[in-house]
Amino acid sequence: DAMVIQNPRYQVTQFGKPVTLSCSQTLNHNVMYWYQQKSSQAPKLLFHYYDKDFNNEADTPDNFQSRRPNTSFCFLDIRSPGLGDAAMYLCATSRDRTGVGYTFGSGTRLTVV
Amino acid sequence: GQQLNQSPQSMFIQEGEDVSMNCTSSSIFNTWLWYKQDPGEGPVLLIALYKAGELTSNGRLTAQFGITRKDSFLNISASIPSDVGIYFCAGQLQNAGNMLTFGGGTRLMVKP
């Protein structure tokens, strides 16, 4: 089945140690998004790629970076995780700028110790 | 950012009861999406609405895109225990491309 796959499902990292979360999609969607979701809150958009065009939200901290080496993969890099970065990180895709087919992955829960 | 007002924030109902939740905004939306999120999982799309006035059903779920394009509701009929979870509305603003604005979520609890 076509889907959005996030690995790992659970990630534990040390305070200040760089960590990378990954997302892959078999939907051949042009747009990929990264969201941060804290407990019982709505997802908050960090940034998105439209094809290779990177779009950062104004309030996304510099500590968060992203890479999209090809259509299928997108990575979220947290350069120096702090305790406040512990959250669920959600990857999503959509076919194009109209948002048709907006699909979320199952998420990666990040714990910072 | 733009806010979507989702209500109620939480509901505790008896199995078999019908449920209604809604989202409102002062801005116009092109698309309304309703998602359900189980603990530890990503949101799963329930219903997508693309036209003002559109009424769409998915099993026991029914959602409508408000005529004014500023609101939407989701109804669940004959609730069952597996309906438990957090329901989010999300919309695409008229002039914000493909960005989604999320409501604050409705936490549904069903008593068997």
Coordinates of C-alpha atoms in Angstrom, one line a residue:
Chain A
D1 CA 0.0 0.0 0.0
A2 CA 1.2 3.5 -0.8
M3 CA 2.0 5.2 2.5
V4 CA 4.1 7.6 4.5
I5 CA 6.7 5.7 6.7
Q6 CA 8.5 7.2 9.6
N7 CA 11.5 5.6 11.3
P8 CA 12.1 5.0 14.0
R9 CA 8.8 5.0 15.9
Y10 CA 10.6 5.8 19.1
Q11 CA 13.8 7.7 19.5
V12 CA 15.7 8.4 22.7
T13 CA 18.6 10.9 22.5
Q14 CA 20.9 12.6 24.9
F15 CA 20.6 16.3 25.7
G16 CA 22.7 18.2 23.1
K17 CA 23.4 15.1 20.9
P18 CA 22.4 15.5 17.3
V19 CA 19.6 13.3 16.1
T20 CA 18.0 12.6 12.7
L21 CA 14.5 11.4 12.1
S22 CA 13.5 10.0 8.7
C23 CA 10.4 9.9 6.5
S24 CA 9.8 8.1 3.3
Q25 CA 6.8 8.0 1.0
T26 CA 5.6 5.7 -1.8
L27 CA 2.9 8.1 -2.9
N28 CA 5.1 10.1 -5.2
H29 CA 3.8 13.3 -3.7
N30 CA 5.5 16.6 -4.4
V31 CA 5.2 18.1 -1.0
M32 CA 6.6 16.8 2.3
Y33 CA 6.0 18.4 5.7
W34 CA 7.4 18.1 9.2
Y35 CA 5.2 18.8 12.2
Q36 CA 6.0 18.9 15.9
Q37 CA 3.2 17.8 18.2
K38 CA 3.4 18.1 22.0
S39 CA 1.1 16.2 24.3
S40 CA -2.6 16.6 23.4
Q41 CA -1.9 19.7 21.3
A42 CA -2.5 20.2 17.6
P43 CA 0.4 19.5 15.3
K44 CA 2.6 22.6 14.6
L45 CA 4.2 23.0 11.2
L46 CA 8.0 23.3 11.2
F47 CA 8.8 23.4 7.5
H48 CA 7.9 21.8 4.2
Y49 CA 9.4 21.0 0.9
Y50 CA 7.6 21.6 -2.4
D51 CA 9.8 19.4 -4.6
K52 CA 13.3 20.7 -3.8
D53 CA 12.0 24.1 -2.7
F54 CA 12.4 24.4 1.1
N55 CA 10.0 26.6 3.1
N56 CA 10.7 27.3 6.7
E57 CA 8.0 28.6 9.1
A58 CA 9.0 31.9 10.7
D59 CA 8.9 30.6 14.3
T60 CA 10.8 27.3 13.7
P61 CA 14.0 27.4 15.8
D62 CA 17.4 27.3 14.0
N63 CA 18.1 24.1 15.9
F64 CA 15.8 22.3 13.5
Q65 CA 17.0 21.6 9.9
S66 CA 15.7 19.4 7.1
R67 CA 17.0 17.7 4.0
R68 CA 15.2 16.2 1.1
P69 CA 17.7 14.3 -1.1
N70 CA 15.1 12.9 -3.4
T71 CA 11.3 12.8 -3.9
S72 CA 10.8 9.8 -1.6
F73 CA 12.8 10.8 1.5
C74 CA 12.9 13.7 3.9
F75 CA 14.9 14.0 7.1
L76 CA 14.5 16.1 10.2
D77 CA 17.8 17.0 11.9
I78 CA 17.8 18.4 15.4
R79 CA 21.3 19.8 16.0
S80 CA 21.3 20.1 19.7
P81 CA 18.2 18.6 21.3
G82 CA 16.9 20.2 24.5
L83 CA 14.4 18.8 27.0
G84 CA 11.8 21.1 25.4
D85 CA 12.2 19.3 22.1
A86 CA 10.7 16.1 23.4
A87 CA 7.6 15.6 21.3
M88 CA 5.9 13.5 18.6
Y89 CA 7.3 14.4 15.2
L90 CA 5.0 13.9 12.3
C91 CA 5.8 13.7 8.6
A92 CA 3.1 14.4 6.1
T93 CA 2.8 14.6 2.3
S94 CA 0.4 16.0 -0.2
R95 CA 0.2 15.6 -4.0
D96 CA 0.6 19.3 -4.8
R97 CA 0.0 22.8 -3.5
T98 CA -3.8 22.2 -3.4
G99 CA -3.2 19.8 -0.5
V100 CA -5.0 16.9 -2.2
G101 CA -4.2 13.6 -0.6
Y102 CA -2.7 15.1 2.6
T103 CA -1.4 12.0 4.4
F104 CA 0.4 11.7 7.8
G105 CA 2.9 9.1 8.8
S106 CA 2.6 7.3 12.2
G107 CA 5.1 9.7 13.8
T108 CA 8.4 9.4 15.8
R109 CA 8.2 10.0 19.5
L110 CA 11.4 11.7 20.6
T111 CA 12.5 11.5 24.2
V112 CA 15.5 13.7 25.4
V113 CA 17.4 12.5 28.4
Chain B
G1 CA -1.1 32.2 13.3
Q2 CA -4.7 31.8 12.2
Q3 CA -6.8 30.0 14.8
L4 CA -9.5 27.4 14.3
N5 CA -11.9 27.2 17.2
Q6 CA -12.8 23.6 17.8
S7 CA -15.4 22.6 20.3
P8 CA -16.0 20.9 22.5
Q9 CA -12.5 20.3 23.9
S10 CA -13.5 17.0 25.4
M11 CA -16.6 14.8 25.5
F12 CA -17.4 11.8 27.7
I13 CA -20.4 9.9 26.4
Q14 CA -22.1 6.6 26.7
E15 CA -21.7 3.9 24.1
G16 CA -24.5 4.2 21.5
E17 CA -24.9 7.9 21.8
D18 CA -24.4 10.3 18.9
V19 CA -21.6 12.8 18.9
S20 CA -21.2 16.2 17.3
M21 CA -18.2 18.5 17.2
N22 CA -17.4 21.6 15.1
C23 CA -14.8 24.0 14.0
T24 CA -15.3 27.7 13.3
S25 CA -13.2 30.6 12.1
S26 CA -13.4 34.2 11.1
S27 CA -11.6 33.3 7.9
I28 CA -12.6 31.6 4.7
F29 CA -11.3 28.1 4.0
N30 CA -11.0 26.2 0.7
T31 CA -10.8 22.7 2.3
W32 CA -11.8 21.1 5.5
L33 CA -10.3 17.9 6.7
W34 CA -11.2 15.8 9.8
Y35 CA -8.6 13.5 11.4
K36 CA -8.7 11.0 14.2
Q37 CA -5.5 10.4 16.2
D38 CA -5.0 7.5 18.5
P39 CA -2.4 7.6 21.3
G40 CA 1.1 7.3 19.9
E41 CA 0.0 7.4 16.3
G42 CA -0.2 9.9 13.5
P43 CA -3.5 11.5 12.5
V44 CA -5.6 9.4 10.2
L45 CA -7.8 11.2 7.7
L46 CA -11.5 10.5 8.2
I47 CA -13.3 12.9 5.8
A48 CA -12.1 15.6 3.3
L49 CA -14.4 18.4 2.2
Y50 CA -13.7 20.5 -0.8
K51 CA -16.8 22.5 -1.6
A52 CA -19.0 24.8 0.4
G53 CA -22.2 23.0 1.5
E54 CA -20.7 19.6 0.8
L55 CA -22.0 16.8 3.1
T56 CA -20.0 13.6 3.1
S57 CA -20.4 10.4 5.0
N58 CA -17.9 7.7 5.9
G59 CA -19.7 4.9 7.7
R60 CA -21.0 6.3 10.9
L61 CA -19.3 9.6 10.4
T62 CA -20.8 12.6 8.6
A63 CA -19.1 15.9 8.0
Q64 CA -20.2 19.1 6.3
F65 CA -18.4 22.1 4.8
G66 CA -20.3 25.2 6.0
I67 CA -22.0 27.4 3.4
T68 CA -20.1 30.4 4.6
R69 CA -16.8 28.4 4.2
K70 CA -15.9 29.4 7.8
D71 CA -17.0 26.3 9.6
S72 CA -17.4 22.6 9.5
F73 CA -19.0 19.9 11.7
L74 CA -18.4 16.2 12.3
N75 CA -21.0 13.9 13.6
I76 CA -20.5 10.3 14.8
S77 CA -23.6 8.2 15.1
A78 CA -24.0 5.3 17.5
S79 CA -20.6 5.6 19.1
I80 CA -18.6 2.6 20.0
P81 CA -15.6 2.2 22.3
S82 CA -13.1 2.3 19.5
D83 CA -14.2 5.8 18.6
V84 CA -12.1 6.9 21.6
G85 CA -9.3 9.3 20.5
I86 CA -8.6 12.9 19.6
Y87 CA -10.4 14.4 16.6
F88 CA -8.8 17.3 14.8
C89 CA -10.3 19.5 12.2
A90 CA -7.9 21.1 9.8
G91 CA -8.4 23.6 7.1
Q92 CA -6.6 25.2 4.2
L93 CA -7.1 29.0 4.2
Q94 CA -8.2 30.7 1.0
N95 CA -4.9 32.5 0.5
A96 CA -2.5 30.3 2.3
G97 CA -1.7 27.7 -0.4
N98 CA -1.4 24.2 0.9
M99 CA -0.8 25.0 4.5
L100 CA -3.1 23.4 7.1
T101 CA -4.4 25.2 10.1
F102 CA -5.4 22.8 12.9
G103 CA -8.1 23.1 15.5
G104 CA -7.2 22.4 19.1
G105 CA -8.8 18.9 19.0
T106 CA -11.7 17.2 20.6
R107 CA -10.9 14.4 23.0
L108 CA -13.6 11.8 22.9
M109 CA -14.1 9.2 25.6
V110 CA -16.8 6.5 25.3
K111 CA -18.1 4.6 28.3
P112 CA -19.1 1.0 27.4

